[in-house]
Tab-separated table of N, CA and C in Angstrom:
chain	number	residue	atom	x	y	z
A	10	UNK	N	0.839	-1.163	0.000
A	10	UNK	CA	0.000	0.000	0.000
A	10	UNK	C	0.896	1.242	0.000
A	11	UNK	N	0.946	2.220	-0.953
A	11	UNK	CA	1.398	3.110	-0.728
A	11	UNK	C	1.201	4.621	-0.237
A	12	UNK	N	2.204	5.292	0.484
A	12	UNK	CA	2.162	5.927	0.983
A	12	UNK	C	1.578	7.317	0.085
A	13	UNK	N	0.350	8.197	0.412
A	13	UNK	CA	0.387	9.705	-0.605
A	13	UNK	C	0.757	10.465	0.145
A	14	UNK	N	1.093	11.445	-0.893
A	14	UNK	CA	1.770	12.550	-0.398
A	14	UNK	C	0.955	13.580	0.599
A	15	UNK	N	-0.553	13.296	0.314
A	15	UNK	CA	-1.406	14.101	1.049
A	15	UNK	C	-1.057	13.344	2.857
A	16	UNK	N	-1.026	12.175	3.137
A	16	UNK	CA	-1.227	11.429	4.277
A	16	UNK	C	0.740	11.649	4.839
A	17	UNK	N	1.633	11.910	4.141
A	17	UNK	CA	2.735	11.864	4.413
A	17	UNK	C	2.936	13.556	4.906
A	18	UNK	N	2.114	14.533	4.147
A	18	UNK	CA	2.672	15.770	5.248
A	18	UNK	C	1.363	15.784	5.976
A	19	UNK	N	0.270	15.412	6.507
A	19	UNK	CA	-0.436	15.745	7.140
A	19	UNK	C	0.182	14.764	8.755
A	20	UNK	N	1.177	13.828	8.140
A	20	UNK	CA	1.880	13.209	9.348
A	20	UNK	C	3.138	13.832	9.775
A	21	UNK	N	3.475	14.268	8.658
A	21	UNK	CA	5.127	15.201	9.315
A	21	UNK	C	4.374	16.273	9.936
A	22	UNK	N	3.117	17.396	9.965
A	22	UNK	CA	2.395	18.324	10.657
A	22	UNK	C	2.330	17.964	11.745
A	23	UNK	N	1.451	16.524	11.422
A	23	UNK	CA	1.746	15.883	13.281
A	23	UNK	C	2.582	15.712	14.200
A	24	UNK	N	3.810	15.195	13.992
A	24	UNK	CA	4.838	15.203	13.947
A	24	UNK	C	5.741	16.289	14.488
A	25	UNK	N	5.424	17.280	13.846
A	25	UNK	CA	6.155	18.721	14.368
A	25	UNK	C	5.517	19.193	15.528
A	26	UNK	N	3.658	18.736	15.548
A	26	UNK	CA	3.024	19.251	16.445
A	26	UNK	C	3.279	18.832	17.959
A	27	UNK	N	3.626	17.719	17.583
A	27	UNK	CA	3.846	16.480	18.816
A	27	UNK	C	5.076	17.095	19.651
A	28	UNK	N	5.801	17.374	18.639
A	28	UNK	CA	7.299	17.474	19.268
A	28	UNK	C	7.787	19.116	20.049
A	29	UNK	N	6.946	20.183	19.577
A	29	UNK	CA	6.425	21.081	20.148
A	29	UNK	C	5.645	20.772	21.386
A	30	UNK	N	5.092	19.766	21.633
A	30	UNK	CA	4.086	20.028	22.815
A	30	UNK	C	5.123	19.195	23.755
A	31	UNK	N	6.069	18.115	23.347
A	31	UNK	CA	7.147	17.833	24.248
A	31	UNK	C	7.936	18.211	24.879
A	32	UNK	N	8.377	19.470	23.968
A	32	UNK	CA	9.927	20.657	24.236
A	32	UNK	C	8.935	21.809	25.377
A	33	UNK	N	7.324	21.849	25.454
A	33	UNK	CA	6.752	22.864	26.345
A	33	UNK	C	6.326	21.748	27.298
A	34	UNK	N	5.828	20.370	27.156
A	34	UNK	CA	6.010	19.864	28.770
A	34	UNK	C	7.399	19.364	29.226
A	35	UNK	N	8.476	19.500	28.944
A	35	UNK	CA	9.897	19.575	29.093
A	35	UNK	C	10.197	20.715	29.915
A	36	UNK	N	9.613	21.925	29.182
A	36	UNK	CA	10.117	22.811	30.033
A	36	UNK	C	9.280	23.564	31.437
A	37	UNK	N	8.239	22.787	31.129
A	37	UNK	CA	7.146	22.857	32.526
A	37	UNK	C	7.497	21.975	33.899
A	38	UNK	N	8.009	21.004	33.187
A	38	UNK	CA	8.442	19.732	34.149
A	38	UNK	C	9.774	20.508	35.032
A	39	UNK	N	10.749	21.389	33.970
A	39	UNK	CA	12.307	22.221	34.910
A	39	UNK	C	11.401	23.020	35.965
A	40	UNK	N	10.842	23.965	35.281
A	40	UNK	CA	10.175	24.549	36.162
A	40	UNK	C	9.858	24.417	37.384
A	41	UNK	N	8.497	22.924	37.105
A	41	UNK	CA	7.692	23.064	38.548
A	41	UNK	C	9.426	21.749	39.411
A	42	UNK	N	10.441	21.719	39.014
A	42	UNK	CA	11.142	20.842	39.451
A	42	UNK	C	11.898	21.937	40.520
A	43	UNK	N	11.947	23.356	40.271
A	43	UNK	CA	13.140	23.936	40.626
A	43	UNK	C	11.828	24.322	41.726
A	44	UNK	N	10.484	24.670	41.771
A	44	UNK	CA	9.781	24.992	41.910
A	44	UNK	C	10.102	24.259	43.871
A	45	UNK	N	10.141	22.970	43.572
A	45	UNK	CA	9.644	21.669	44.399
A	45	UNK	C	11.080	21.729	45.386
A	46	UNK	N	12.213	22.038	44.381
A	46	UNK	CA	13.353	22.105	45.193
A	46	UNK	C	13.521	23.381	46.142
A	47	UNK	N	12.966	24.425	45.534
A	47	UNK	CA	12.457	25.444	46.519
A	47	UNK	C	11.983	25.396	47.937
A	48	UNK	N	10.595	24.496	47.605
A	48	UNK	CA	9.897	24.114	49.030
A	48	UNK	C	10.256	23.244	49.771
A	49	UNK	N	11.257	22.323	48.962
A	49	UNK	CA	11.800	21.013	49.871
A	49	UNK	C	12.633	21.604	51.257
A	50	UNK	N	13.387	23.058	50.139
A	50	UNK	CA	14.365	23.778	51.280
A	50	UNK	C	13.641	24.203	52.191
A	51	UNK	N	12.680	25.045	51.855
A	51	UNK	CA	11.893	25.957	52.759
A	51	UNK	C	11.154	24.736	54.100
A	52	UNK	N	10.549	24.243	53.421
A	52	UNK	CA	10.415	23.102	53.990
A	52	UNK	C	11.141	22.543	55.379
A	53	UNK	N	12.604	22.016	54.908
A	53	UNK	CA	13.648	21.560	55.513
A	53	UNK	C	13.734	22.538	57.080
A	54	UNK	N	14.048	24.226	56.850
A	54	UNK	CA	13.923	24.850	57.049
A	54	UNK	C	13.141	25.468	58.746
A	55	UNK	N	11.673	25.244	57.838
A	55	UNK	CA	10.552	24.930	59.038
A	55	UNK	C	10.561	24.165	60.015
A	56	UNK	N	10.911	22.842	59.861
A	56	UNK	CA	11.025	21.705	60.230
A	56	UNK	C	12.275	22.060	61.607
A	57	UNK	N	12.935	22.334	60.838
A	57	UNK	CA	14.021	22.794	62.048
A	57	UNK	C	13.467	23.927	62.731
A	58	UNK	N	12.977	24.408	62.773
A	58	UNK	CA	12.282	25.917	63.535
A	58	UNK	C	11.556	24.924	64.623
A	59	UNK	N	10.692	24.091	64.055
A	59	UNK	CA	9.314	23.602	64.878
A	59	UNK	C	10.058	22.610	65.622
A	60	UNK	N	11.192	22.142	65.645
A	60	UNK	CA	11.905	21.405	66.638
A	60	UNK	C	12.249	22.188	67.785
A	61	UNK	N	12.507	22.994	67.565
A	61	UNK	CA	12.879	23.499	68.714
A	61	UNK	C	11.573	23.952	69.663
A	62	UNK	N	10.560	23.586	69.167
A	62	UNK	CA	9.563	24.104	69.929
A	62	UNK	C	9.059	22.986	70.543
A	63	UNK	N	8.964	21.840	69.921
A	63	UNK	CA	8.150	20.752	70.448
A	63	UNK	C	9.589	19.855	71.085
A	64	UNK	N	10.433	20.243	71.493
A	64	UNK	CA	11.184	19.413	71.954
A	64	UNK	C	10.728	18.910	73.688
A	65	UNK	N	10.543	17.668	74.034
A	65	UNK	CA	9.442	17.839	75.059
A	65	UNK	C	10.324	17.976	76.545
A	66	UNK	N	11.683	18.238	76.527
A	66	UNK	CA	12.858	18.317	77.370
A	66	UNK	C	12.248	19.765	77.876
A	67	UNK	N	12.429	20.300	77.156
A	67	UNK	CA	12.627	21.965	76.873
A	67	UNK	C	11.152	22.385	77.573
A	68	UNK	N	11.143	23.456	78.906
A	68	UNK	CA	10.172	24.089	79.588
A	68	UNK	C	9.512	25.089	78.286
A	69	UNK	N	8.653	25.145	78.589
A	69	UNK	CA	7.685	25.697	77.392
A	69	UNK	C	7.961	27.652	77.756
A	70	UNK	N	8.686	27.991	78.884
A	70	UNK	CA	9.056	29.334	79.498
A	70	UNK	C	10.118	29.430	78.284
A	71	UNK	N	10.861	28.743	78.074
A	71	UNK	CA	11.965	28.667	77.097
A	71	UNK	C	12.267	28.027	75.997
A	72	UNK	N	10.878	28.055	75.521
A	72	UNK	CA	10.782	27.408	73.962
A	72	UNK	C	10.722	28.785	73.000
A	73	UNK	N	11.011	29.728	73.296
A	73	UNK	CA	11.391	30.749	71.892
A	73	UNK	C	12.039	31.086	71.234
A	74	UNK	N	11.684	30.896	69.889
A	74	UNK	CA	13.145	31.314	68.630
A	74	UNK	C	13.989	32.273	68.836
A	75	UNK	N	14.871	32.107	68.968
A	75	UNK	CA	16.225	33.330	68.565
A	75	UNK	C	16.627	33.380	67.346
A	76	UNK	N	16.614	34.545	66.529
A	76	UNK	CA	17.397	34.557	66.051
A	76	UNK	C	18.495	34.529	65.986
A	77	UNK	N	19.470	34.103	64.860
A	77	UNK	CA	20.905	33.547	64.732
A	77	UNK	C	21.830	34.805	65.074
A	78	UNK	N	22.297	35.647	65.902
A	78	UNK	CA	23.293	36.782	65.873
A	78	UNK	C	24.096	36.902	64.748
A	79	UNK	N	24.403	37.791	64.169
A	79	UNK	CA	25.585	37.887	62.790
A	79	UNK	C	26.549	38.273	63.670
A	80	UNK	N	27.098	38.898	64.519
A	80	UNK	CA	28.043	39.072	65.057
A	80	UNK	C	28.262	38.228	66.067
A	81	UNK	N	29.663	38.112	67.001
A	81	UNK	CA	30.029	37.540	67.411
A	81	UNK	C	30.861	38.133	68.758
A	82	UNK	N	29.786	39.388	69.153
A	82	UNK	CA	30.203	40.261	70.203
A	82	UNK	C	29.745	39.793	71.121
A	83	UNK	N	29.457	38.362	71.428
A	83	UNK	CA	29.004	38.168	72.440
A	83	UNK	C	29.613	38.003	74.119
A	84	UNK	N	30.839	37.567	73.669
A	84	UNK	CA	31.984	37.459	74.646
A	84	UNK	C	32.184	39.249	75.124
A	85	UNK	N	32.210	39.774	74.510
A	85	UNK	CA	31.988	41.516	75.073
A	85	UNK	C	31.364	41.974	76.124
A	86	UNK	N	31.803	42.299	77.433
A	86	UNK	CA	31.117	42.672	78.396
A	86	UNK	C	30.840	43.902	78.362
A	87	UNK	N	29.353	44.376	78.751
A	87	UNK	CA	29.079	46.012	77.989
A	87	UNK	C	29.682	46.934	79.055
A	88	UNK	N	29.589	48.390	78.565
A	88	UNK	CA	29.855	49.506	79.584
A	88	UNK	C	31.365	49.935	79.678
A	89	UNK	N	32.045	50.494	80.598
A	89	UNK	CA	33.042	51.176	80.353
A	89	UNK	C	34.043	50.135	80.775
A	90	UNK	N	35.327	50.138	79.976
A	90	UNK	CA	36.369	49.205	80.313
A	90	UNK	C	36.619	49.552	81.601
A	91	UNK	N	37.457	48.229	82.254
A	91	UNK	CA	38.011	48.313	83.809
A	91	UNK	C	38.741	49.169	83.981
A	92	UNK	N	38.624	49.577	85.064
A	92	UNK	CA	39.638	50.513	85.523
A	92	UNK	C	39.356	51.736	85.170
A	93	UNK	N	38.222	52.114	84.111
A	93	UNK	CA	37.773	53.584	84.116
A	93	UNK	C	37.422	54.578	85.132
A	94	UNK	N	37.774	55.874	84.728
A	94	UNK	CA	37.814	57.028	86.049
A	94	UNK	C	36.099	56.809	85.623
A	95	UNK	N	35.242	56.710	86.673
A	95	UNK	CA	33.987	57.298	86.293
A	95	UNK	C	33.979	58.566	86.394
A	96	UNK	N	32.742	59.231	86.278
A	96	UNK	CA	32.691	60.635	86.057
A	96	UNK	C	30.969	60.943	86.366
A	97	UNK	N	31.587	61.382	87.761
A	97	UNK	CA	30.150	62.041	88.326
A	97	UNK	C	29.779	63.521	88.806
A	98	UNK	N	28.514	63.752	89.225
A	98	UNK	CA	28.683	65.556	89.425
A	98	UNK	C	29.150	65.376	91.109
A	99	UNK	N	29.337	66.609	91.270
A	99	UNK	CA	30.317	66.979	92.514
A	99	UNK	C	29.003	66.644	93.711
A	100	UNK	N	28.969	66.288	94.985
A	100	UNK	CA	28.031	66.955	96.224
A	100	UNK	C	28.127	68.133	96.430
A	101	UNK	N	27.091	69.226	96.099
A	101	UNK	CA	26.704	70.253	96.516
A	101	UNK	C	27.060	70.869	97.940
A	102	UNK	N	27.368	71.862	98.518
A	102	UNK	CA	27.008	72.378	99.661
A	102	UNK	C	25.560	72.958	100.090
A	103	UNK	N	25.216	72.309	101.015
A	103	UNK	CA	23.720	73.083	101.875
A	103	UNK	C	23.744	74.270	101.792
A	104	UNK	N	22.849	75.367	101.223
A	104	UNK	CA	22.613	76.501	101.592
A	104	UNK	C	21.719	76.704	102.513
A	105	UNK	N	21.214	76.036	103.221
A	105	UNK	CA	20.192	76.102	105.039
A	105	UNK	C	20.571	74.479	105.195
A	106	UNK	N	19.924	74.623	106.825
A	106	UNK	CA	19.595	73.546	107.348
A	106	UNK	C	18.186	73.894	107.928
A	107	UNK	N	17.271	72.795	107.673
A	107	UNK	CA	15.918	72.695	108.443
A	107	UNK	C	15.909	72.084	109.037
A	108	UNK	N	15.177	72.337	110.883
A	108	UNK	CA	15.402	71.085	111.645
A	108	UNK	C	14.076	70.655	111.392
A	109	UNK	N	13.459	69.155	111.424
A	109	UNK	CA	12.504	68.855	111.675
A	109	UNK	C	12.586	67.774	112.470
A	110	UNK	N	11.024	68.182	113.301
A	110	UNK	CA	11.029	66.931	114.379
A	110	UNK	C	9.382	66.156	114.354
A	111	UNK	N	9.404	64.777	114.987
A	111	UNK	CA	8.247	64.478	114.915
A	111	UNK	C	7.441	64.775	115.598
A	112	UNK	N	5.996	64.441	115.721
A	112	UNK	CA	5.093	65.204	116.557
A	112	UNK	C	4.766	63.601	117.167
A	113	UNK	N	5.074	62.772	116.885
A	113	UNK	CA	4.175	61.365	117.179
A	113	UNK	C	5.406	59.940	116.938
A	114	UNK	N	5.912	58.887	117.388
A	114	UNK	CA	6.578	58.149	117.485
A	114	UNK	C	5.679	56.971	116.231
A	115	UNK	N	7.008	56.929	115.023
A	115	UNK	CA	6.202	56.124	114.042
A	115	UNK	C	5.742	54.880	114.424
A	116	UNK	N	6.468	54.067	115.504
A	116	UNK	CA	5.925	52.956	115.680
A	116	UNK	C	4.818	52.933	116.587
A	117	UNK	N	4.954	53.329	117.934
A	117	UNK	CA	4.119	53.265	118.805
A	117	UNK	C	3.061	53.737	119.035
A	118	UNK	N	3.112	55.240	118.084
A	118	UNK	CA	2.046	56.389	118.692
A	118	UNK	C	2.294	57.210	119.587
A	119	UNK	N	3.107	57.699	120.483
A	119	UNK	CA	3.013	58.103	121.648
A	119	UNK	C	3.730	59.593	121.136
A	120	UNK	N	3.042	60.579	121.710
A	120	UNK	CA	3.307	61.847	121.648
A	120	UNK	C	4.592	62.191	122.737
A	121	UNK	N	5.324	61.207	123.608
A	121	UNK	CA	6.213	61.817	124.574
A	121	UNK	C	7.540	61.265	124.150
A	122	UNK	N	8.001	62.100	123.530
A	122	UNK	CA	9.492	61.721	122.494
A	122	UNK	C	10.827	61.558	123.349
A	123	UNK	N	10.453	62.364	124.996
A	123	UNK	CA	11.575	62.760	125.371
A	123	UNK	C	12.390	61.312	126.213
């Protein structure tokens, strides 16, 4: 049986069509792949967060995330190095004295002080 020419390009059409719709689920498949490797991380990620919460050792007073510090000032004790002069204001001199006295003994009550 031979092949016509009408049935031979209406199959190479196919053909081209086919192979087009391969090279676009090819490149759907990278996609949702990088897509998946994304969430696997993110994922991964979480997973480690929520450990630290449900760890059942760990008092629930002290199950909260920290963040990771970028620095490494932690060994740094704050405030002024040892041995610094501090630096305070002077004591004033009194310009009066007021005497005051009580009228009544705080503990007891009794009006006779002497």
């Amino acid at each position: 049986m031979p092949v016509m020419a009408s049935d031979y390009l209406s199959l190479t059409l196919r053909i081209n069509e086919l192979e087009e719709t391969v090279a676009e689920l090819k490149n759907d498949n990278e996609e949702k792949a990088k897509i998946i490797a994304e969430q696997t991380k993110q994922i991964e990620e979480l997973k480690a967060k929520l450990a630290r919460y449900e760890n059942p050792h760990t008092p629930s007073s002290a199950q909260r995330y920290k963040k990771e510090s970028k620095s490494s000032n932690s060994s740094k004790r704050r405030g002024a190095p040892h041995g610094h002069r501090g630096a305070t204001r002077p004591t004033p001199e009194p310009d009066r004295v007021v005497e005051v006295t009580a009228d009544q003994c705080d503990h007891c009550g009794s009006t006779n002080l002497e």
